[in-house]
Every structure is written in C-alpha cells, then in structure tokens.
PDB file of C-alpha atoms and ligand atoms in Angstrom:
ATOM      1  CA  UNK A   1      -8.012 249.537  70.114  1.00  0.00           C
ATOM      2  CA  UNK A   2     -10.605 246.599  68.145  1.00  0.00           C
ATOM      3  CA  UNK A   3      -9.170 242.886  68.428  1.00  0.00           C
ATOM      4  CA  UNK A   4     -10.196 242.599  64.970  1.00  0.00           C
ATOM      5  CA  UNK A   5      -7.245 245.741  63.967  1.00  0.00           C
ATOM      6  CA  UNK A   6      -4.476 243.835  66.566  1.00  0.00           C
ATOM      7  CA  UNK A   7      -5.098 241.517  64.462  1.00  0.00           C
ATOM      8  CA  UNK A   8      -4.069 243.046  61.340  1.00  0.00           C
ATOM      9  CA  UNK A   9      -1.555 245.491  63.176  1.00  0.00           C
ATOM     10  CA  UNK A  10      -0.208 242.281  63.762  1.00  0.00           C
ATOM     11  CA  UNK A  11      -0.962 240.497  61.107  1.00  0.00           C
ATOM     12  CA  UNK A  12      -2.076 238.027  63.477  1.00  0.00           C
ATOM     13  CA  UNK A  13      -4.673 234.770  62.271  1.00  0.00           C
ATOM     14  CA  UNK A  14      -7.393 233.389  65.000  1.00  0.00           C
ATOM     15  CA  UNK A  15      -6.793 231.056  66.002  1.00  0.00           C
ATOM     16  CA  UNK A  16     -10.283 231.045  68.141  1.00  0.00           C
ATOM     17  CA  UNK A  17     -12.810 233.490  68.915  1.00  0.00           C
ATOM     18  CA  UNK A  18     -13.635 235.112  65.574  1.00  0.00           C
ATOM     19  CA  UNK A  19     -16.813 235.844  66.365  1.00  0.00           C
ATOM     20  CA  UNK A  20     -15.502 238.604  69.061  1.00  0.00           C
ATOM     21  CA  UNK A  21     -13.302 240.487  67.169  1.00  0.00           C
ATOM     22  CA  UNK A  22     -14.881 243.060  66.958  1.00  0.00           C
ATOM     23  CA  UNK A  23     -14.877 243.598  70.945  1.00  0.00           C
ATOM     24  CA  UNK A  24     -12.592 246.623  71.866  1.00  0.00           C
ATOM     25  CA  UNK A  25      -9.718 246.391  74.488  1.00  0.00           C
ATOM     26  CA  UNK A  26      -8.109 249.314  75.935  1.00  0.00           C
ATOM     27  CA  UNK A  27      -4.780 247.569  77.852  1.00  0.00           C
ATOM     28  CA  UNK A  28      -2.324 245.021  77.469  1.00  0.00           C
ATOM     29  CA  UNK A  29       0.253 243.126  78.845  1.00  0.00           C
ATOM     30  CA  UNK A  30       3.494 241.190  77.622  1.00  0.00           C
ATOM     31  CA  UNK A  31       5.332 237.934  79.491  1.00  0.00           C
ATOM     32  CA  UNK A  32       5.777 234.724  79.979  1.00  0.00           C
ATOM     33  CA  UNK A  33       5.275 234.640  83.355  1.00  0.00           C
ATOM     34  CA  UNK A  34       2.491 234.287  84.771  1.00  0.00           C
ATOM     35  CA  UNK A  35       2.636 235.657  88.328  1.00  0.00           C
ATOM     36  CA  UNK A  36       4.053 238.249  86.764  1.00  0.00           C
ATOM     37  CA  UNK A  37       0.788 238.788  84.585  1.00  0.00           C
ATOM     38  CA  UNK A  38      -1.507 238.251  88.030  1.00  0.00           C
ATOM     39  CA  UNK A  39       0.553 241.225  89.895  1.00  0.00           C
ATOM     40  CA  UNK A  40      -1.233 243.973  88.153  1.00  0.00           C
ATOM     41  CA  UNK A  41      -4.906 244.012  87.641  1.00  0.00           C
ATOM     42  CA  UNK A  42      -6.274 246.829  85.682  1.00  0.00           C
ATOM     43  CA  UNK A  43      -8.432 246.170  83.796  1.00  0.00           C
ATOM     44  CA  UNK A  44      -6.340 244.990  81.375  1.00  0.00           C
ATOM     45  CA  UNK A  45      -7.843 242.797  78.256  1.00  0.00           C
ATOM     46  CA  UNK A  46      -5.464 241.291  75.921  1.00  0.00           C
ATOM     47  CA  UNK A  47      -2.121 239.070  77.626  1.00  0.00           C
ATOM     48  CA  UNK A  48       0.855 238.821  74.297  1.00  0.00           C
ATOM     49  CA  UNK A  49       3.009 235.935  75.716  1.00  0.00           C
ATOM     50  CA  UNK A  50       5.285 232.952  74.103  1.00  0.00           C
ATOM     51  CA  UNK A  51       4.079 230.568  76.827  1.00  0.00           C
ATOM     52  CA  UNK A  52       2.555 227.359  75.306  1.00  0.00           C
ATOM     53  CA  UNK A  53       0.216 225.741  78.493  1.00  0.00           C
ATOM     54  CA  UNK A  54      -3.048 226.061  79.614  1.00  0.00           C
ATOM     55  CA  UNK A  55      -2.099 227.829  81.967  1.00  0.00           C
ATOM     56  CA  UNK A  56      -2.196 230.561  80.453  1.00  0.00           C
ATOM     57  CA  UNK A  57      -5.489 230.470  79.569  1.00  0.00           C
ATOM     58  CA  UNK A  58      -6.545 230.016  82.679  1.00  0.00           C
ATOM     59  CA  UNK A  59      -4.386 232.851  83.918  1.00  0.00           C
ATOM     60  CA  UNK A  60      -5.689 234.887  80.777  1.00  0.00           C
ATOM     61  CA  UNK A  61      -9.266 233.669  82.328  1.00  0.00           C
ATOM     62  CA  UNK A  62      -8.083 234.517  85.648  1.00  0.00           C
ATOM     63  CA  UNK A  63      -7.659 238.300  84.707  1.00  0.00           C
ATOM     64  CA  UNK A  64     -10.769 238.273  82.930  1.00  0.00           C
ATOM     65  CA  UNK A  65      -9.086 239.377  79.356  1.00  0.00           C
ATOM     66  CA  UNK A  66     -10.661 238.476  76.930  1.00  0.00           C
ATOM     67  CA  UNK A  67      -7.557 238.056  74.670  1.00  0.00           C
ATOM     68  CA  UNK A  68      -4.409 236.035  74.189  1.00  0.00           C
ATOM     69  CA  UNK A  69      -1.959 236.958  72.050  1.00  0.00           C
ATOM     70  CA  UNK A  70       0.831 234.028  70.818  1.00  0.00           C
ATOM     71  CA  UNK A  71       4.148 235.368  69.437  1.00  0.00           C
ATOM     72  CA  UNK A  72       7.025 234.221  67.702  1.00  0.00           C
ATOM     73  CA  UNK A  73       4.420 231.475  65.986  1.00  0.00           C
ATOM     74  CA  UNK A  74       3.783 229.568  68.842  1.00  0.00           C
ATOM     75  CA  UNK A  75       0.261 227.684  68.588  1.00  0.00           C
ATOM     76  CA  UNK A  76      -1.880 226.641  71.488  1.00  0.00           C
ATOM     77  CA  UNK A  77      -2.719 223.041  71.979  1.00  0.00           C
ATOM     78  CA  UNK A  78      -6.000 222.075  70.447  1.00  0.00           C
ATOM     79  CA  UNK A  79      -6.741 221.399  74.715  1.00  0.00           C
ATOM     80  CA  UNK A  80      -5.975 224.616  75.286  1.00  0.00           C
ATOM     81  CA  UNK A  81      -8.489 226.267  71.718  1.00  0.00           C
ATOM     82  CA  UNK A  82     -11.473 224.105  73.554  1.00  0.00           C
ATOM     83  CA  UNK A  83     -10.636 225.813  77.498  1.00  0.00           C
ATOM     84  CA  UNK A  84     -10.396 229.191  75.471  1.00  0.00           C
ATOM     85  CA  UNK A  85     -13.602 229.006  73.459  1.00  0.00           C
ATOM     86  CA  UNK A  86     -14.617 227.732  77.007  1.00  0.00           C
ATOM     87  CA  UNK A  87     -14.592 230.552  78.162  1.00  0.00           C
ATOM     88  CA  UNK A  88     -15.003 233.019  75.518  1.00  0.00           C
ATOM     89  CA  UNK A  89     -11.846 234.134  75.114  1.00  0.00           C
ATOM     90  CA  UNK A  90      -9.966 234.873  71.689  1.00  0.00           C
ATOM     91  CA  UNK A  91      -7.157 233.855  70.416  1.00  0.00           C
ATOM     92  CA  UNK A  92      -4.363 235.047  68.094  1.00  0.00           C
ATOM     93  CA  UNK A  93      -0.962 234.191  66.161  1.00  0.00           C
ATOM     94  CA  UNK A  94       2.205 236.386  64.993  1.00  0.00           C
ATOM     95  CA  UNK A  95       4.737 235.115  63.882  1.00  0.00           C
ATOM     96  CA  UNK A  96       6.129 238.589  65.766  1.00  0.00           C
ATOM     97  CA  UNK A  97       8.677 238.810  68.069  1.00  0.00           C
ATOM     98  CA  UNK A  98       7.119 240.160  72.187  1.00  0.00           C
ATOM     99  CA  UNK A  99       9.618 242.983  72.125  1.00  0.00           C
ATOM    100  CA  UNK A 100       7.898 244.450  68.469  1.00  0.00           C
ATOM    101  CA  UNK A 101       4.422 243.311  68.407  1.00  0.00           C
ATOM    102  CA  UNK A 102       4.044 245.144  72.150  1.00  0.00           C
ATOM    103  CA  UNK A 103       5.449 248.700  70.749  1.00  0.00           C
ATOM    104  CA  UNK A 104       3.514 247.405  67.655  1.00  0.00           C
ATOM    105  CA  UNK A 105       0.110 248.073  69.602  1.00  0.00           C
ATOM    106  CA  UNK A 106       1.701 249.805  72.192  1.00  0.00           C
ATOM    107  CA  UNK A 107       2.447 252.948  70.105  1.00  0.00           C
ATOM    108  CA  UNK A 108      -1.225 252.600  67.913  1.00  0.00           C
ATOM    109  CA  UNK A 109      -2.621 253.125  71.427  1.00  0.00           C
ATOM    110  CA  UNK A 110      -2.697 250.654  73.258  1.00  0.00           C
ATOM    111  CA  UNK A 111      -1.643 250.803  76.505  1.00  0.00           C
ATOM    112  CA  UNK A 112      -0.067 248.820  79.185  1.00  0.00           C
ATOM    113  CA  UNK A 113      -0.223 249.539  82.525  1.00  0.00           C
ATOM    114  CA  UNK A 114       0.778 252.311  84.116  1.00  0.00           C
ATOM    115  CA  UNK A 115       2.023 251.490  87.859  1.00  0.00           C
ATOM    116  CA  UNK A 116       0.775 253.686  90.735  1.00  0.00           C
ATOM    117  CA  UNK A 117       3.395 255.860  90.868  1.00  0.00           C
TER     118      UNK A 117
ATOM    119  CA  UNK B   1     -28.291 233.312 103.486  1.00  0.00           C
ATOM    120  CA  UNK B   2     -26.832 232.135 107.525  1.00  0.00           C
ATOM    121  CA  UNK B   3     -25.656 229.185 106.290  1.00  0.00           C
ATOM    122  CA  UNK B   4     -21.919 228.498 105.436  1.00  0.00           C
ATOM    123  CA  UNK B   5     -21.588 227.684 101.630  1.00  0.00           C
ATOM    124  CA  UNK B   6     -18.625 225.254 100.859  1.00  0.00           C
ATOM    125  CA  UNK B   7     -17.238 224.201  98.266  1.00  0.00           C
ATOM    126  CA  UNK B   8     -13.739 221.307  98.535  1.00  0.00           C
ATOM    127  CA  UNK B   9     -11.730 220.112  95.743  1.00  0.00           C
ATOM    128  CA  UNK B  10      -8.943 217.296  96.156  1.00  0.00           C
ATOM    129  CA  UNK B  11      -5.729 219.051  93.942  1.00  0.00           C
ATOM    130  CA  UNK B  12      -3.843 216.264  92.391  1.00  0.00           C
ATOM    131  CA  UNK B  13      -0.334 216.646  91.486  1.00  0.00           C
ATOM    132  CA  UNK B  14       0.804 215.239  88.652  1.00  0.00           C
ATOM    133  CA  UNK B  15      -1.376 217.620  86.958  1.00  0.00           C
ATOM    134  CA  UNK B  16       0.406 220.315  86.054  1.00  0.00           C
ATOM    135  CA  UNK B  17      -2.092 220.794  83.086  1.00  0.00           C
ATOM    136  CA  UNK B  18      -5.358 220.877  85.163  1.00  0.00           C
ATOM    137  CA  UNK B  19      -3.565 223.076  87.474  1.00  0.00           C
ATOM    138  CA  UNK B  20      -6.164 226.047  88.934  1.00  0.00           C
ATOM    139  CA  UNK B  21      -9.306 223.971  88.488  1.00  0.00           C
ATOM    140  CA  UNK B  22     -10.895 224.444  91.808  1.00  0.00           C
ATOM    141  CA  UNK B  23     -10.337 227.690  91.143  1.00  0.00           C
ATOM    142  CA  UNK B  24     -12.205 228.085  87.520  1.00  0.00           C
ATOM    143  CA  UNK B  25     -14.519 226.246  88.960  1.00  0.00           C
ATOM    144  CA  UNK B  26     -15.166 228.577  92.587  1.00  0.00           C
ATOM    145  CA  UNK B  27     -15.378 231.288  89.837  1.00  0.00           C
ATOM    146  CA  UNK B  28     -17.921 229.653  88.616  1.00  0.00           C
ATOM    147  CA  UNK B  29     -20.030 229.317  91.777  1.00  0.00           C
ATOM    148  CA  UNK B  30     -19.608 232.468  92.878  1.00  0.00           C
ATOM    149  CA  UNK B  31     -20.957 234.136  90.287  1.00  0.00           C
ATOM    150  CA  UNK B  32     -23.739 232.361  89.856  1.00  0.00           C
ATOM    151  CA  UNK B  33     -24.268 233.161  93.909  1.00  0.00           C
ATOM    152  CA  UNK B  34     -23.837 237.357  91.965  1.00  0.00           C
ATOM    153  CA  UNK B  35     -20.609 238.081  94.671  1.00  0.00           C
ATOM    154  CA  UNK B  36     -19.289 241.243  92.920  1.00  0.00           C
ATOM    155  CA  UNK B  37     -17.307 240.875  89.628  1.00  0.00           C
ATOM    156  CA  UNK B  38     -13.966 242.290  91.758  1.00  0.00           C
ATOM    157  CA  UNK B  39     -14.003 240.709  94.705  1.00  0.00           C
ATOM    158  CA  UNK B  40     -14.273 237.152  91.990  1.00  0.00           C
ATOM    159  CA  UNK B  41     -11.138 238.661  90.446  1.00  0.00           C
ATOM    160  CA  UNK B  42      -9.618 238.604  94.590  1.00  0.00           C
ATOM    161  CA  UNK B  43     -11.073 235.290  95.513  1.00  0.00           C
ATOM    162  CA  UNK B  44      -9.568 233.263  92.630  1.00  0.00           C
ATOM    163  CA  UNK B  45      -6.466 234.472  91.709  1.00  0.00           C
ATOM    164  CA  UNK B  46      -5.945 234.479  95.192  1.00  0.00           C
ATOM    165  CA  UNK B  47      -7.122 230.677  95.663  1.00  0.00           C
ATOM    166  CA  UNK B  48      -5.102 229.775  91.463  1.00  0.00           C
ATOM    167  CA  UNK B  49      -1.359 231.194  92.934  1.00  0.00           C
ATOM    168  CA  UNK B  50      -2.166 229.037  95.978  1.00  0.00           C
ATOM    169  CA  UNK B  51      -3.451 225.229  94.349  1.00  0.00           C
ATOM    170  CA  UNK B  52      -0.732 226.921  91.359  1.00  0.00           C
ATOM    171  CA  UNK B  53       2.382 226.742  94.585  1.00  0.00           C
ATOM    172  CA  UNK B  54       0.682 223.648  95.552  1.00  0.00           C
ATOM    173  CA  UNK B  55       1.282 221.144  92.538  1.00  0.00           C
ATOM    174  CA  UNK B  56       4.285 222.916  92.026  1.00  0.00           C
ATOM    175  CA  UNK B  57       5.551 222.133  95.186  1.00  0.00           C
ATOM    176  CA  UNK B  58       4.133 220.319  97.757  1.00  0.00           C
ATOM    177  CA  UNK B  59       2.712 217.568  94.814  1.00  0.00           C
ATOM    178  CA  UNK B  60      -0.820 218.512  95.379  1.00  0.00           C
ATOM    179  CA  UNK B  61      -3.150 219.363  98.025  1.00  0.00           C
ATOM    180  CA  UNK B  62      -7.020 220.036  99.263  1.00  0.00           C
ATOM    181  CA  UNK B  63      -8.426 223.793  98.827  1.00  0.00           C
ATOM    182  CA  UNK B  64     -11.768 224.273 100.981  1.00  0.00           C
ATOM    183  CA  UNK B  65     -13.681 227.116 100.267  1.00  0.00           C
ATOM    184  CA  UNK B  66     -16.256 228.827 102.208  1.00  0.00           C
ATOM    185  CA  UNK B  67     -18.685 231.455 101.465  1.00  0.00           C
ATOM    186  CA  UNK B  68     -20.533 233.242 104.437  1.00  0.00           C
ATOM    187  CA  UNK B  69     -22.143 236.891 104.579  1.00  0.00           C
ATOM    188  CA  UNK B  70     -19.509 238.116 104.803  1.00  0.00           C
ATOM    189  CA  UNK B  71     -16.266 237.055 104.266  1.00  0.00           C
ATOM    190  CA  UNK B  72     -14.903 234.581 101.319  1.00  0.00           C
ATOM    191  CA  UNK B  73     -12.678 232.371 103.188  1.00  0.00           C
ATOM    192  CA  UNK B  74      -9.604 229.861 101.346  1.00  0.00           C
ATOM    193  CA  UNK B  75      -8.521 227.302 102.670  1.00  0.00           C
ATOM    194  CA  UNK B  76      -5.221 225.248 101.173  1.00  0.00           C
ATOM    195  CA  UNK B  77      -3.949 222.205 102.914  1.00  0.00           C
ATOM    196  CA  UNK B  78      -0.473 220.318 101.613  1.00  0.00           C
ATOM    197  CA  UNK B  79       1.479 217.232 102.963  1.00  0.00           C
ATOM    198  CA  UNK B  80       4.714 219.357 101.252  1.00  0.00           C
ATOM    199  CA  UNK B  81       8.069 219.885 102.670  1.00  0.00           C
ATOM    200  CA  UNK B  82       6.572 222.914 103.857  1.00  0.00           C
ATOM    201  CA  UNK B  83       8.527 226.475 103.987  1.00  0.00           C
ATOM    202  CA  UNK B  84      11.325 227.472 106.277  1.00  0.00           C
ATOM    203  CA  UNK B  85      11.356 230.916 105.579  1.00  0.00           C
ATOM    204  CA  UNK B  86       8.086 232.054 105.498  1.00  0.00           C
ATOM    205  CA  UNK B  87       9.511 236.105 105.619  1.00  0.00           C
ATOM    206  CA  UNK B  88      11.207 235.273 103.049  1.00  0.00           C
ATOM    207  CA  UNK B  89       9.146 233.186 100.604  1.00  0.00           C
ATOM    208  CA  UNK B  90       6.623 235.979 101.094  1.00  0.00           C
ATOM    209  CA  UNK B  91       9.032 238.117  98.866  1.00  0.00           C
ATOM    210  CA  UNK B  92       9.122 239.785  96.010  1.00  0.00           C
ATOM    211  CA  UNK B  93      11.278 237.423  93.726  1.00  0.00           C
ATOM    212  CA  UNK B  94      12.108 234.804  95.713  1.00  0.00           C
ATOM    213  CA  UNK B  95      11.706 231.113  94.507  1.00  0.00           C
ATOM    214  CA  UNK B  96      12.870 228.074  94.580  1.00  0.00           C
ATOM    215  CA  UNK B  97      11.188 226.638  91.211  1.00  0.00           C
ATOM    216  CA  UNK B  98      13.942 225.173  88.965  1.00  0.00           C
ATOM    217  CA  UNK B  99      14.269 225.875  85.719  1.00  0.00           C
ATOM    218  CA  UNK B 100      11.619 223.053  84.405  1.00  0.00           C
ATOM    219  CA  UNK B 101       8.896 225.482  85.938  1.00  0.00           C
ATOM    220  CA  UNK B 102      10.301 228.292  85.439  1.00  0.00           C
ATOM    221  CA  UNK B 103       9.992 226.595  81.418  1.00  0.00           C
ATOM    222  CA  UNK B 104       6.527 226.336  82.526  1.00  0.00           C
ATOM    223  CA  UNK B 105       5.877 229.931  83.092  1.00  0.00           C
ATOM    224  CA  UNK B 106       6.096 230.030  87.275  1.00  0.00           C
ATOM    225  CA  UNK B 107       8.759 230.918  89.037  1.00  0.00           C
ATOM    226  CA  UNK B 108       8.872 234.642  89.741  1.00  0.00           C
ATOM    227  CA  UNK B 109       8.429 234.746  92.878  1.00  0.00           C
ATOM    228  CA  UNK B 110       5.374 236.611  92.510  1.00  0.00           C
ATOM    229  CA  UNK B 111       2.603 234.200  94.140  1.00  0.00           C
ATOM    230  CA  UNK B 112       2.448 234.162  98.227  1.00  0.00           C
ATOM    231  CA  UNK B 113       2.666 239.047  97.038  1.00  0.00           C
ATOM    232  CA  UNK B 114       0.172 238.237  94.909  1.00  0.00           C
ATOM    233  CA  UNK B 115      -2.476 236.132  98.080  1.00  0.00           C
ATOM    234  CA  UNK B 116      -1.409 238.517 100.373  1.00  0.00           C
ATOM    235  CA  UNK B 117      -1.664 241.475  98.048  1.00  0.00           C
ATOM    236  CA  UNK B 118      -5.404 240.310  96.572  1.00  0.00           C
ATOM    237  CA  UNK B 119      -7.070 239.136  99.532  1.00  0.00           C
ATOM    238  CA  UNK B 120      -7.706 241.063 103.566  1.00  0.00           C
ATOM    239  CA  UNK B 121      -6.447 238.244 105.285  1.00  0.00           C
ATOM    240  CA  UNK B 122      -3.677 235.857 105.560  1.00  0.00           C
ATOM    241  CA  UNK B 123      -2.233 233.330 107.397  1.00  0.00           C
ATOM    242  CA  UNK B 124       1.145 230.380 106.484  1.00  0.00           C
ATOM    243  CA  UNK B 125       1.548 227.358 108.991  1.00  0.00           C
ATOM    244  CA  UNK B 126       3.787 225.428 107.999  1.00  0.00           C
ATOM    245  CA  UNK B 127       5.898 222.712 109.832  1.00  0.00           C
ATOM    246  CA  UNK B 128       9.384 221.493 107.005  1.00  0.00           C
ATOM    247  CA  UNK B 129       8.750 217.743 106.845  1.00  0.00           C
ATOM    248  CA  UNK B 130       5.093 218.466 107.755  1.00  0.00           C
ATOM    249  CA  UNK B 131       3.639 220.538 104.751  1.00  0.00           C
ATOM    250  CA  UNK B 132       1.802 223.826 104.819  1.00  0.00           C
ATOM    251  CA  UNK B 133      -1.610 225.203 105.696  1.00  0.00           C
ATOM    252  CA  UNK B 134      -2.676 229.007 104.312  1.00  0.00           C
ATOM    253  CA  UNK B 135      -5.889 231.057 104.893  1.00  0.00           C
ATOM    254  CA  UNK B 136      -7.727 233.645 103.200  1.00  0.00           C
ATOM    255  CA  UNK B 137      -9.910 235.538 103.127  1.00  0.00           C
ATOM    256  CA  UNK B 138     -11.699 238.452 101.197  1.00  0.00           C
ATOM    257  CA  UNK B 139     -14.409 240.258 102.713  1.00  0.00           C
ATOM    258  CA  UNK B 140     -17.971 241.153 100.770  1.00  0.00           C
TER     259      UNK B 140
HETATM  260  N1  ATP C   1       2.671 224.945  98.964  1.00  0.00           N
HETATM  261  C1  ATP C   1       4.131 225.215  99.281  1.00  0.00           C
HETATM  262  N2  ATP C   1       4.906 224.141  99.644  1.00  0.00           N
HETATM  263  C2  ATP C   1       6.343 224.432  99.982  1.00  0.00           C
HETATM  264  N3  ATP C   1       6.646 225.403  99.485  1.00  0.00           N
HETATM  265  C3  ATP C   1       6.369 227.047  99.267  1.00  0.00           C
HETATM  266  C4  ATP C   1       4.841 226.436  99.054  1.00  0.00           C
HETATM  267  N4  ATP C   1       4.465 227.777  98.340  1.00  0.00           N
HETATM  268  C5  ATP C   1       5.412 228.768  98.722  1.00  0.00           C
HETATM  269  N5  ATP C   1       7.031 227.715  98.533  1.00  0.00           N
HETATM  270  C6  ATP C   1       7.910 228.883  98.761  1.00  0.00           C
HETATM  271  O1  ATP C   1       8.027 230.200  98.485  1.00  0.00           O
HETATM  272  C7  ATP C   1       8.719 230.075  96.715  1.00  0.00           C
HETATM  273  C8  ATP C   1       7.979 231.431  96.714  1.00  0.00           C
HETATM  274  O2  ATP C   1       6.476 231.302  96.392  1.00  0.00           O
HETATM  275  P1  ATP C   1       5.666 231.835  95.315  1.00  0.00           P
HETATM  276  O3  ATP C   1       4.706 231.452  95.186  1.00  0.00           O
HETATM  277  O4  ATP C   1       5.904 233.285  95.381  1.00  0.00           O
HETATM  278  O5  ATP C   1       7.136 232.009  94.509  1.00  0.00           O
HETATM  279  P2  ATP C   1       6.957 230.210  93.536  1.00  0.00           P
HETATM  280  O6  ATP C   1       5.934 229.938  92.993  1.00  0.00           O
HETATM  281  O7  ATP C   1       8.128 230.657  93.782  1.00  0.00           O
HETATM  282  O8  ATP C   1       6.645 231.705  91.903  1.00  0.00           O
HETATM  283  P3  ATP C   1       5.434 232.485  90.851  1.00  0.00           P
HETATM  284  O9  ATP C   1       4.489 231.917  92.060  1.00  0.00           O
HETATM  285  O10 ATP C   1       5.819 233.736  90.591  1.00  0.00           O
HETATM  286  O11 ATP C   1       5.330 231.453  89.771  1.00  0.00           O
HETATM  287  C9  ATP C   1       8.308 229.214  96.551  1.00  0.00           C
HETATM  288  O12 ATP C   1       9.459 229.584  95.390  1.00  0.00           O
HETATM  289  C10 ATP C   1       8.636 227.602  97.387  1.00  0.00           C
HETATM  290  O13 ATP C   1       9.828 227.375  97.354  1.00  0.00           O
HETATM  291 MG1   MG C   2       3.486 230.778  93.506  1.00  0.00          MG
END
C-alpha cells in the first residue's frame, strides 16, 4: 500500500515527508509501548501510535520504518519533526482512533506481522 | 581491517528526550562501515534498549562499542541501583517502571528480552547499590 493511500483511508494529514508519500509499505504495527514495537523485527514499515515523544521517532528509526501515523489527532513536536526529517521518516496525523485506524488499514490489505507459530 | 574500531558515549541520565542518541550515532557509523543492514538493525535495537534502560532505571551511564573483524561488541555500564534478581528481570513482561515511565512508552518489560533476542551473546553483571554492566555481542 502506498503511504498516500493510507493518508486517504485514514483521512490523515501529512506533517512532514510529503515528497515520500508515494513509497510503498507492506506491513504495519500499532502500539504505545516502544519495546513491544522493538520486539518483532520483520519488515514493518509503518508504526501507528498515540504516543508523542522523541523516542517514537528513534524507535521507528531503529526498526528502519519509513512512516509513523499518530492516531487520536496527536501532533508531533517541532523537535520530533526535525528528527523525522533527518531520518527520512514520513509523519502522518489522523483523528481516527488506534483500533479503528488499524482495522481500516488491515481490511484494506495492509497486514501486521504474523507471529511464527 | 585488523585494528579494532571503538566508539565511546556518555549517556545522560537526566534527559529522556535525548536518550537513544548514542544508538542513532552507532547506526550511522555502522552504515558507513558497510555492515549488513540486518546486523546493523540488531546491534542498534539492542543498544537502544540498553541505553534507554540506563536512562530510566540507572540515572545514565556509559556506552562503548567495539567493531572487530568478526563481531560487534556493546558494553553498557552504569552506577545505578543494580538489578537484584537478573533471572526475573530477563522475563518478558517483568518491569519495575513506574506509571510516569509507562506513560512515556516504556515499561513493558520487553527491553532485556529484546536485547537477548537480537544478540549472539549477552552477559549481565550487576550488584545492588553499585551498578550494572551489560556486555552484548553480535557476530558479523
Ligand atoms: N541498567 C539497569 N539498572 C537497574 N535496573 C535495571 C536496568 N536495566 C533493567 N533494569 C531492571 O530490569 C527490569 C526489566 O528491564 P526491561 O528493559 O526488560 O524492561 P523495562 O525497561 O522495565 O520495560 P521496557 O524495556 O519494555 O520499556 C526493569 O524494570 C528494571 O527493574
Ligand atoms: Mg527497558
């Protein structure tokens, strides 16, 4: 799915990284606990979160993620935007709540990271 | 490359916002050295978890990274409160983090297990009231 498609599906706004919204992403994860995000490396390219601090950007960077979606209308701080720009991470913000945002993306084909059984 | 490359960082315990900077820097350095992306990711995640732990549990510390021909070694050293029961601390979900830390997105009790998961070797030395030293290695 393209980041631009996520933007439309979630009725989101681009905070920074407009030039990269045609990039493709293949899986996503949603959490407010950063070590949970860091626990499962696959090729998740997108993080959905309601948490707003610099560690969100660093966590995404450690995971080589290329897009963060802030749910519940959360807005990143100028400092976070600066960090995201440095790392080439697209930031989106949406009024949609976490459960709904994940559901919308999932049902449109953006899957999570299936646990090994 | 017969010499060992070493990097040293002081990790500030008073500044949660800047926590993780050393790991970001190491990630850049390893990229410049042409290390495989998957290896870089494992090293930087493990170091990042350790760095955050030093900030939230130990009031800061020091990080030393050594790049040899065959492995990357990360040593994280602090003079914090120490870990009384290492076996318990290593369990997924165990955390002593207070609510204030949880509201910052940490305290899931996943950091140490993640560090173990992403590295090929991990050793914790800790003494209550003295501090903690964690050594991790990722084979190249
Ligand atoms: N450097 C340290 N000094 C003192 N105690 C530590 C240190 N690192 C970890 N601990 C102890 O071990 C526990 C487990 O650590 P771990 O990193 O697994 O989880 P956490 O930091 O509490 O939460 P998370 O990493 O998921 O955000 C901590 O809650 C803390 O009690
Ligand atoms: Mg931790």
